[in-house]
Coordinates of C-alpha atoms and ligand atoms in Angstrom, one line a residue:
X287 CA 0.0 0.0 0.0
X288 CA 0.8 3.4 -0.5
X289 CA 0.5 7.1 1.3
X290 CA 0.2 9.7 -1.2
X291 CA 0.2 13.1 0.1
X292 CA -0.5 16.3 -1.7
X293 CA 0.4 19.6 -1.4
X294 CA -1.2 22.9 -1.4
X295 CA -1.2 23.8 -5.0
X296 CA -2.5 20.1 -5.6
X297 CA -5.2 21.2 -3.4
X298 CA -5.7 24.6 -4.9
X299 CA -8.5 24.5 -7.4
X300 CA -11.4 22.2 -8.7
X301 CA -8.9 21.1 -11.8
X302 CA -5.9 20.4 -9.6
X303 CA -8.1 18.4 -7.6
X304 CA -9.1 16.2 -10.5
X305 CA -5.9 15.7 -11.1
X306 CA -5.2 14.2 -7.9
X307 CA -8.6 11.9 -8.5
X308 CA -6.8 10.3 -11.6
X309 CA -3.7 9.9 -10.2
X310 CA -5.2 8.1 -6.9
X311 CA -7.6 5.9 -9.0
X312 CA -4.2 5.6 -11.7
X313 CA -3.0 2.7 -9.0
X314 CA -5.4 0.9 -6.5
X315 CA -2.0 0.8 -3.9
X316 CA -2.7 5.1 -3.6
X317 CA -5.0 4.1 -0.1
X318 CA -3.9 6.4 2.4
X319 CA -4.1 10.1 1.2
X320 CA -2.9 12.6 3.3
X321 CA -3.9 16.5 1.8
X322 CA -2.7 19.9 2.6
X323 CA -5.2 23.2 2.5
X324 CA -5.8 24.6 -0.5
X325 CA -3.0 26.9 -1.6
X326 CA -2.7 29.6 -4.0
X327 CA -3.7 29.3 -7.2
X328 CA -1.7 32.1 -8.8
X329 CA 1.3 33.6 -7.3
X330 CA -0.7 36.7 -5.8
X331 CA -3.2 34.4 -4.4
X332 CA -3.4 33.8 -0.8
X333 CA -3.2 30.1 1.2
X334 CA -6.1 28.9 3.0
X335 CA -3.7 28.4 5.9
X336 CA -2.3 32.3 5.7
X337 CA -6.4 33.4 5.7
X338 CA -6.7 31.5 8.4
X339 CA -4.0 32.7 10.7
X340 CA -5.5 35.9 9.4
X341 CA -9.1 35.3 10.7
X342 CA -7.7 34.5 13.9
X343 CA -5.9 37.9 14.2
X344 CA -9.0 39.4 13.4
X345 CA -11.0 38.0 15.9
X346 CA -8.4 38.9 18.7
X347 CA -8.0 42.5 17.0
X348 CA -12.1 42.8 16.5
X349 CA -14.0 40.4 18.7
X350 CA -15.1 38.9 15.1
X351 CA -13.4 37.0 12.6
X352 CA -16.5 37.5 9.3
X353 CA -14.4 39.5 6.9
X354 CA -12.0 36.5 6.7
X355 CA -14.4 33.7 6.9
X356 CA -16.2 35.5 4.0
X357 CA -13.4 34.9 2.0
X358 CA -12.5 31.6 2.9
X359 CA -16.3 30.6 2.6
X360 CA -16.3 31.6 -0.5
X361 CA -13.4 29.8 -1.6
X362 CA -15.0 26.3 -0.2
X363 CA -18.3 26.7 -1.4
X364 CA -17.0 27.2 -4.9
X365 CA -14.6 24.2 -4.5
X366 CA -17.6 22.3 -3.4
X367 CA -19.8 23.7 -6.0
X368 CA -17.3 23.3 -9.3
X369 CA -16.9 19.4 -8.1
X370 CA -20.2 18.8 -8.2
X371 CA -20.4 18.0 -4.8
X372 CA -23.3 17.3 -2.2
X373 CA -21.8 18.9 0.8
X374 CA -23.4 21.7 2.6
X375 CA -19.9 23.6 3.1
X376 CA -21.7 26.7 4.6
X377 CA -22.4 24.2 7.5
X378 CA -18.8 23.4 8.2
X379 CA -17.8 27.0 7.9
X380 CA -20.9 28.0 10.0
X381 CA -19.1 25.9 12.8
X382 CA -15.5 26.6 12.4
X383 CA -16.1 30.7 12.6
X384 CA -18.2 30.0 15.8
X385 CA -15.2 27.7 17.1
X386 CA -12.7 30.2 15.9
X387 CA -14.3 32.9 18.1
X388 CA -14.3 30.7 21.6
X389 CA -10.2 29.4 20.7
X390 CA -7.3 30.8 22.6
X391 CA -4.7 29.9 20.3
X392 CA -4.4 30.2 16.4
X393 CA -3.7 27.0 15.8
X394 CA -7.6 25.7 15.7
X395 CA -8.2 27.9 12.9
X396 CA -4.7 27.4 11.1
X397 CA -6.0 23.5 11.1
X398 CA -9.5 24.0 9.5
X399 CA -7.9 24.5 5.9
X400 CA -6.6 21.0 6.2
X401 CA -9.6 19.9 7.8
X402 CA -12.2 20.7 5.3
X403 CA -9.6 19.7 2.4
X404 CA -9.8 16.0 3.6
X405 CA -13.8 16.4 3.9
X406 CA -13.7 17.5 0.2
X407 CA -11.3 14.7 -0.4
X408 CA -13.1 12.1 0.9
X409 CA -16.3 12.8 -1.1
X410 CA -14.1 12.8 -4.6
X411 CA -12.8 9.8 -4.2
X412 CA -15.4 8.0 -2.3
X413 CA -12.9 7.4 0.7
X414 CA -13.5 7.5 4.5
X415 CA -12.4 10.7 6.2
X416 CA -10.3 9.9 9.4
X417 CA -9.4 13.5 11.2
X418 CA -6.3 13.6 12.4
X419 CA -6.8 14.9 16.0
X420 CA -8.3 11.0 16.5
X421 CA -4.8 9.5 15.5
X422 CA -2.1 12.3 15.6
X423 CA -1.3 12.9 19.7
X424 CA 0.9 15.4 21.4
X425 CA 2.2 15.2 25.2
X426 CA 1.1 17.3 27.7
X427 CA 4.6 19.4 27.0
X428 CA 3.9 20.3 23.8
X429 CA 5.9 17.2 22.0
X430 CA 4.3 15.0 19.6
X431 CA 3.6 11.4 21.0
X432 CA 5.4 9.1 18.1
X433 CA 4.5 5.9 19.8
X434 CA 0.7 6.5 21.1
X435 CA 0.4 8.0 17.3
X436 CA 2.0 5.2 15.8
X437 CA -0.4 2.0 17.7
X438 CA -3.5 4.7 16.7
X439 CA -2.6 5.3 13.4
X440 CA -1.6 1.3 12.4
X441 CA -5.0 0.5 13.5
X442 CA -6.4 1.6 9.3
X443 CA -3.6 -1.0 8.2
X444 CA -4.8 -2.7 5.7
X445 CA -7.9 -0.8 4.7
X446 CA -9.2 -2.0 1.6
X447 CA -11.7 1.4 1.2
X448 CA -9.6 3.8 0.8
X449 CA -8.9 6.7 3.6
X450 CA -8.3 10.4 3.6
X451 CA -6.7 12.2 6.6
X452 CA -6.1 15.7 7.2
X453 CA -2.5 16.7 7.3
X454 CA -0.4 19.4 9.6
X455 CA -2.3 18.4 13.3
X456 CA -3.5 16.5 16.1
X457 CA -4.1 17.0 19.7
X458 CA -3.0 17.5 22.8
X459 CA -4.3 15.4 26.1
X460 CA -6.6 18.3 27.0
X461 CA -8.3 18.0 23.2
X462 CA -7.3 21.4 22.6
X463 CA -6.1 21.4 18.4
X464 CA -2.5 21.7 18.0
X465 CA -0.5 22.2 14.7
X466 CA 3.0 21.0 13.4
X467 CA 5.4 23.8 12.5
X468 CA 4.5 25.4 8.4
X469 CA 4.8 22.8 5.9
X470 CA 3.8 20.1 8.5
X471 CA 1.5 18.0 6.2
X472 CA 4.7 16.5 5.2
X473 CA 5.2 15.3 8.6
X474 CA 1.6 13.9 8.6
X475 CA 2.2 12.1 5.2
X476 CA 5.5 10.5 7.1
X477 CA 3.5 9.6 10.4
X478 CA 0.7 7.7 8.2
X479 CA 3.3 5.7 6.4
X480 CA 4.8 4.3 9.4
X481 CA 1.5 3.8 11.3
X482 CA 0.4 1.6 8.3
X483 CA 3.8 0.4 7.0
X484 CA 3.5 1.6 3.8
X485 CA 6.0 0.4 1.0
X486 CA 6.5 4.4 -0.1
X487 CA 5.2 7.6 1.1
X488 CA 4.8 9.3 -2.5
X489 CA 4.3 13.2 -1.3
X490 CA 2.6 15.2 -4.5
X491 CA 3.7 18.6 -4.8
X492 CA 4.0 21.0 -8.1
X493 CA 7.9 20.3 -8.8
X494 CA 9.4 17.2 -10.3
X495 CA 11.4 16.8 -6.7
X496 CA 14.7 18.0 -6.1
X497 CA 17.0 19.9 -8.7
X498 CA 21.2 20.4 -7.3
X499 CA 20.7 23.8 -6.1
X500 CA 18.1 26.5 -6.2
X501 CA 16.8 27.4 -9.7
X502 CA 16.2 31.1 -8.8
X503 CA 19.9 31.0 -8.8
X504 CA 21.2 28.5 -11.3
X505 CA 19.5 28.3 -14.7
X506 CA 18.2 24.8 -15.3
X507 CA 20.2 23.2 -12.3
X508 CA 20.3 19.2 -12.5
X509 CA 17.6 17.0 -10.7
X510 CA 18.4 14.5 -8.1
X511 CA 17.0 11.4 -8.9
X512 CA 18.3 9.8 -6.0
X513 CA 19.6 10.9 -2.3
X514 CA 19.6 9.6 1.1
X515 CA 17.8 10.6 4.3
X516 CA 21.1 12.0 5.2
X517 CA 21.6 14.3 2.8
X518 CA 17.5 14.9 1.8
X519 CA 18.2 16.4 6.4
X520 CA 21.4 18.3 5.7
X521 CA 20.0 19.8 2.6
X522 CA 15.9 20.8 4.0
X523 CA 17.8 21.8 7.1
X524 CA 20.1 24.4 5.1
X525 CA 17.0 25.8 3.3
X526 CA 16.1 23.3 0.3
X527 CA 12.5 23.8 0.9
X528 CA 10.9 20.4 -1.4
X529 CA 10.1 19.1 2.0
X530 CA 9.6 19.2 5.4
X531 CA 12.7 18.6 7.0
X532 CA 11.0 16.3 10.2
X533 CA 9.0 13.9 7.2
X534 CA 12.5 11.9 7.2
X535 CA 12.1 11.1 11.1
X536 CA 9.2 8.9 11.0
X537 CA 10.0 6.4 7.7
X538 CA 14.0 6.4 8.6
X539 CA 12.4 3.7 10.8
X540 CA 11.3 1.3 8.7
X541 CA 13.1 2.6 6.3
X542 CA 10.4 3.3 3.9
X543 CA 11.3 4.9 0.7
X544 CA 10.0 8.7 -0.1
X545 CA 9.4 9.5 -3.3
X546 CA 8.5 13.6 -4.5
X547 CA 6.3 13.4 -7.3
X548 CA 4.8 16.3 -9.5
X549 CA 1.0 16.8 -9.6
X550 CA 1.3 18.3 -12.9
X551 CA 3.6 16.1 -14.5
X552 CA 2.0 12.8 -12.9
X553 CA 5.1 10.8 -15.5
X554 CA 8.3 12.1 -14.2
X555 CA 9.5 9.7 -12.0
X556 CA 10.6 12.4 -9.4
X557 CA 13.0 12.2 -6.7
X558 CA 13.6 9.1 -4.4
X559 CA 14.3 9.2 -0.5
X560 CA 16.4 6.2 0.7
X561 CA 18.1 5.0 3.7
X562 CA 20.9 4.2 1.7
X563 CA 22.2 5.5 -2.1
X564 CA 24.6 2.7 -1.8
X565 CA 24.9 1.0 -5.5
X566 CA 23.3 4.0 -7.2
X567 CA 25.6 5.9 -9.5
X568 CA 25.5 9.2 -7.6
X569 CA 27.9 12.1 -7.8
X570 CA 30.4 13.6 -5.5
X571 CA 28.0 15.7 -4.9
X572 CA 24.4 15.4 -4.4
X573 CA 23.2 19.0 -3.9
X574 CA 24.3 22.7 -3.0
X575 CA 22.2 24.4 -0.6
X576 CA 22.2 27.7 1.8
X577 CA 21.0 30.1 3.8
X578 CA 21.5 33.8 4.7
X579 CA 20.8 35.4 7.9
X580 CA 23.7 33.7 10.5
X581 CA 25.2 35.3 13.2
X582 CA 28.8 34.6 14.2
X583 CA 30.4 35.4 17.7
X584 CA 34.3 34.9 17.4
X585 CA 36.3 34.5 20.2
X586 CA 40.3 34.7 20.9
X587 CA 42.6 33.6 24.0
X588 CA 45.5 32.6 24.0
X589 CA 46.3 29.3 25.1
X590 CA 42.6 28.2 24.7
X591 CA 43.0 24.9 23.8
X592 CA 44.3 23.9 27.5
X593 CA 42.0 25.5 29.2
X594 CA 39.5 22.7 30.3
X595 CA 36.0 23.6 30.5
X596 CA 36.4 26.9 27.7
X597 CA 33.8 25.3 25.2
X598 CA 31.4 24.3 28.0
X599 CA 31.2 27.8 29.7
X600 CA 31.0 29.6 26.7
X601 CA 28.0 27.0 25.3
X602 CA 26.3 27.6 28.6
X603 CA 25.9 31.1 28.1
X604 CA 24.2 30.7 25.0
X605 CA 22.3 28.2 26.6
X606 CA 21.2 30.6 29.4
X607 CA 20.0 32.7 26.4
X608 CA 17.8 30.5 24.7
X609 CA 20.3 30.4 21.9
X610 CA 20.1 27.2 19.5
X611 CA 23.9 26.9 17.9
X612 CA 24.0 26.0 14.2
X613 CA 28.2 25.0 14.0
X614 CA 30.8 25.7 16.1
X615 CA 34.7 25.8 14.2
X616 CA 37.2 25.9 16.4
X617 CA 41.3 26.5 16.3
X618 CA 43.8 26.5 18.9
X619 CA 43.2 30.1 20.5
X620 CA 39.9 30.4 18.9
X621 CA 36.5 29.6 18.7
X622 CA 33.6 30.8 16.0
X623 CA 29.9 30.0 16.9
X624 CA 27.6 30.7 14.4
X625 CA 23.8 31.3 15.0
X626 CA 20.6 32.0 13.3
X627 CA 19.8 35.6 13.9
X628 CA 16.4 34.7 14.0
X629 CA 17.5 34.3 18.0
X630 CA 19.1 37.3 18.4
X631 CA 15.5 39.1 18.2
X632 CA 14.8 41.1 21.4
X633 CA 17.8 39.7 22.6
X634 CA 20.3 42.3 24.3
X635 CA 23.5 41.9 22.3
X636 CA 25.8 43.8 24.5
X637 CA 24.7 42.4 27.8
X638 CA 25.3 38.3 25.9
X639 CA 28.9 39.5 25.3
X640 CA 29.4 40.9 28.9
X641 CA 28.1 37.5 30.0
X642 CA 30.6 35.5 27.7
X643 CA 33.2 37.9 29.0
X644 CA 32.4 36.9 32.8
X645 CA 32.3 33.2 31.9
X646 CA 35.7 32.9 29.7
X647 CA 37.5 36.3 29.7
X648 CA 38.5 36.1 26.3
X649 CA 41.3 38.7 24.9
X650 CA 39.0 39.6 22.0
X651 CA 35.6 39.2 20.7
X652 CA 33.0 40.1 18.2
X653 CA 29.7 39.7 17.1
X654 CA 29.3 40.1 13.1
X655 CA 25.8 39.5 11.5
X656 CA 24.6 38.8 7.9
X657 CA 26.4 35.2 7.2
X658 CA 25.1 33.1 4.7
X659 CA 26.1 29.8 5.1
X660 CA 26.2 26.9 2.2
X661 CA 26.2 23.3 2.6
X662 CA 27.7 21.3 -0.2
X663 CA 26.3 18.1 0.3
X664 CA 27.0 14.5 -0.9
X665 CA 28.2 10.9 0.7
X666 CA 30.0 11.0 -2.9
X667 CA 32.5 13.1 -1.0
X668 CA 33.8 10.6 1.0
X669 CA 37.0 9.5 0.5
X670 CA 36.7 11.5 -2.6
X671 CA 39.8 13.4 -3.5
X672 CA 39.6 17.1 -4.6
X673 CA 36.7 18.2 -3.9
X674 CA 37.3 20.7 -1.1
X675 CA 40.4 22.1 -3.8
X676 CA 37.2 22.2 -6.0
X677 CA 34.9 24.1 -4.1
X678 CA 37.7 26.5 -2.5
X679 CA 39.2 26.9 -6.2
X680 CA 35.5 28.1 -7.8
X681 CA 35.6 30.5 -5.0
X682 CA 38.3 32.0 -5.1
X683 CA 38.1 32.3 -9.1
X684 CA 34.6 33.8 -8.1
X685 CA 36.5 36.2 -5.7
X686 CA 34.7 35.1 -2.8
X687 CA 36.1 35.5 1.0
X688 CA 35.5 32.5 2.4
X689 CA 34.8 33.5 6.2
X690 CA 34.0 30.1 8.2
X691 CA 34.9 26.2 6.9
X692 CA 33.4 23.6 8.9
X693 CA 33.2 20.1 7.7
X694 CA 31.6 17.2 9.5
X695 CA 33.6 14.0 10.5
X696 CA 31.4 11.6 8.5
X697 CA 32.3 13.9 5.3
X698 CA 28.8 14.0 4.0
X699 CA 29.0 18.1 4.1
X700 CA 31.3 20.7 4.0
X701 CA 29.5 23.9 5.3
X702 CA 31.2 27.3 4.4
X703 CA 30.2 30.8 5.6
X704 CA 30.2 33.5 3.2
X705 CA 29.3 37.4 3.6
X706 CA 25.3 37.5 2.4
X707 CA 26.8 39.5 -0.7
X708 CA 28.7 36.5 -2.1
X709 CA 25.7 34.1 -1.3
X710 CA 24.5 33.9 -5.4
X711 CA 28.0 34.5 -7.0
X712 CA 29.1 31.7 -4.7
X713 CA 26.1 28.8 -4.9
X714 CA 26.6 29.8 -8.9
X715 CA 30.3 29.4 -8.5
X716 CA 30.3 26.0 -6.7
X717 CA 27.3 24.5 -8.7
X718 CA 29.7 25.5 -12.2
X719 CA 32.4 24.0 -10.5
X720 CA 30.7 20.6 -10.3
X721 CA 28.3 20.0 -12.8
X722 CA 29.2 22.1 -15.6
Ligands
LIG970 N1 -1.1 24.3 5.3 C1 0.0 24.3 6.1 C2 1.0 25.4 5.7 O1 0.7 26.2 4.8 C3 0.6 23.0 6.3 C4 1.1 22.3 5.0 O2 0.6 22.7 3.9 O3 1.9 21.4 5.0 O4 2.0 25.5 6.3

């Protein structure tokens, strides 16, 4: 059997939808079908799930949430209506502005666009509807329950019907609705494929899976028609945004292959998700991805490296602050530590450094901002000669100043840091360097 989840352009409109009707009934394996909310149907359009968020802040801003809920009603009804449906969708939307109104928190309403996709779903295909807060569990902190979610969810193993859940949510023990981080349905699609030990979790979206690098940077960049679970983690978790970078968590498990398929081009074979690429014919490397926005706090002292206990004291600080580290490259009187600077917000800079100060006394340090970093990324590297000469060569020939180097013992990455200036001249640089 197999999950197929699809995405929010899949979602979007009456045609896409259709689309995903032929490709389900194009295999009679496609029975678990995990959706997304509706999504935008032309690049000014806005998400169901963004409206929603919206008609939340609306209610806390006006006491009423109808300006919204007119909009997303409308976009229902129609969805309902152009299917050819026999759904009252006014009903549903009836109930979920009156919930929306008593909730606390927005992730109720963030959920309803998922929600009522599934209960559209269902009637297309002819599928049960199972909602996802009856299988998907969080713990009273906050965390999401893998093993209480995984006995529920193996429960609609072998169902011979066909079933639709909602992606993105479940709930906590109080019943209160609680929501994955953006993107989640990914994680959903993952979660159903363990519970029911599928043979692949194929998850539907509107590219053909994953090219090399970004193509807003590189014209026509390679596709990856292979990678491992590795590599899919190190490249999500650097900004290659095909997929959530949790889904891997749940199949690595059984190891249950992922395959990124296209919607709209329901023949290309995608991308596939392994455990391992062993015996494939893959390249050094596998794909070239980045981010901008990094902090980096330096640090000198002389004679650091015997001084038991440096790394530790300086780590705890950060630690103090709520600050999650991203790499830390260290020499023998210094040490870099390189953060997103999405945790420096509201943070006071200058009272952090007095604190490092206190705890290490260094003889110099500095806080710069606006690092991109880029992860070159392959388990072709290993034991591969050249390649860093490679990457450091097309750098320098693209007069680049390489500012941090960190590369991890296992040799699947080697991350550099670049000033956010370089970031395109450098992914361009690097991609050249390896695949032209
Ligand atoms: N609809 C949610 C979002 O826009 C979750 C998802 O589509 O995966 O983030």
């Amino acid at each position: 059997m197999k999950v197929c989840k699809f995405g929010g352009t899949s979602m979007a409109s009456a045609q896409s939808i259709l689309n995903v009707k032929s490709i389900i009934e194009s295999d009679s394996e496609r029975k678990y079908v995990v959706v997304s909310a509706p999504g935008k149907r032309f690049s000014s359009d806005i998400k169901i799930t963004d409206m929603l968020y919206g008609a939340y802040e609306e209610k806390v801003e006006t006491g009423s949430c109808r300006y919204k809920m007119a909009i997303i009603r409308e976009r229902f009804v129609n969805l309902a209506k152009d299917l050819n449906l026999d759904i009252d969708m006014n009903k549903y939307i009836d109930e979920v502005e009156e919930n929306i109104l008593k909730s606390t928190s927005p992730d109720y309403a963030a959920s309803r666009g998922e929600y009522l996709s599934a209960v559209i779903m269902s009637a297309v295909l002819g599928y049960d509807m199972v909602d996802a807060g009856d299988v998907i569990k969080f713990k009273h902190d906050g965390t999401f329950d893998s093993e209480l979610t995984n006995d529920l969810v193996s429960k609609y193993k072998g169902t011979s019907k066909g079933i639709v859940f909602p992606g993105f949510y479940g709930r906590m023990p109080d019943k209160s609705i609680k929501t994955f981080t953006r993107g989640g349905s990914d994680f959903t699609g993952a979660i159903i494929a363990r519970g029911v030990k599928a043979k692949v979790y194929e998850n539907w979206t509107d590219v053909n899976g994953f090219l090399v690098t970004d193509p807003r940077l590189v014209d026509n960049p390679c596709h990856i028609e292979v990678l491992s679970y590795e590599e899919l983690r190190e490249l999500s978790y650097m900004g290659a945004g095909v997929l959530h970078p949790d889904s891997i968590f749940p199949v690595q498990i059984d190891k249950i292959p992922i395959n990124i398929r296209n919607t709209f081009e329901p023949n290309h074979k995608g991308t596939f998700i392994l455990h391992s690429t062993q015996g494939y014919n893959i390249p050094k490397v596998t794909g070239i991805a980045g981010r901008k926005g990094n902090t980096t706090i330096s640090l000198k002292k002389a004679m650091m490296n015997s001084e038991i206990g440096f790394c530790r004291k300086v780590l705890s600080v950060l630690e103090r602050n709520g600050l999650s580290v991203e790499h830390v490259p260290t020499g023998i009187d210094t040490m870099s530590i390189v953060l997103s600077d999405k945790g420096f917000k509201g943070l006071d800079e200058n009272k952090l450094v007095d604190d490092i100060r206190g705890a290490v006394n260094p003889d110099h340090i500095e806080v710069t901002h606006s690092l991109a970093l880029i992860a070159v990324v392959g388990h072709g590297m290993a034991n591969s000669r050249g390649v860093a000469a490679t990457l450091f060569t097309a750098l320098y020939k693209a007069g680049v100043n390489v500012r941090m180097i960190d590369q991890g013992s296992s040799e699947l990455n080697i991350i550099v840091g670049v000033e956010e200036k370089d970031y395109n001249a450098s992914i361009k640089a690097i991609y050249n360097a390896f695949f032209n």
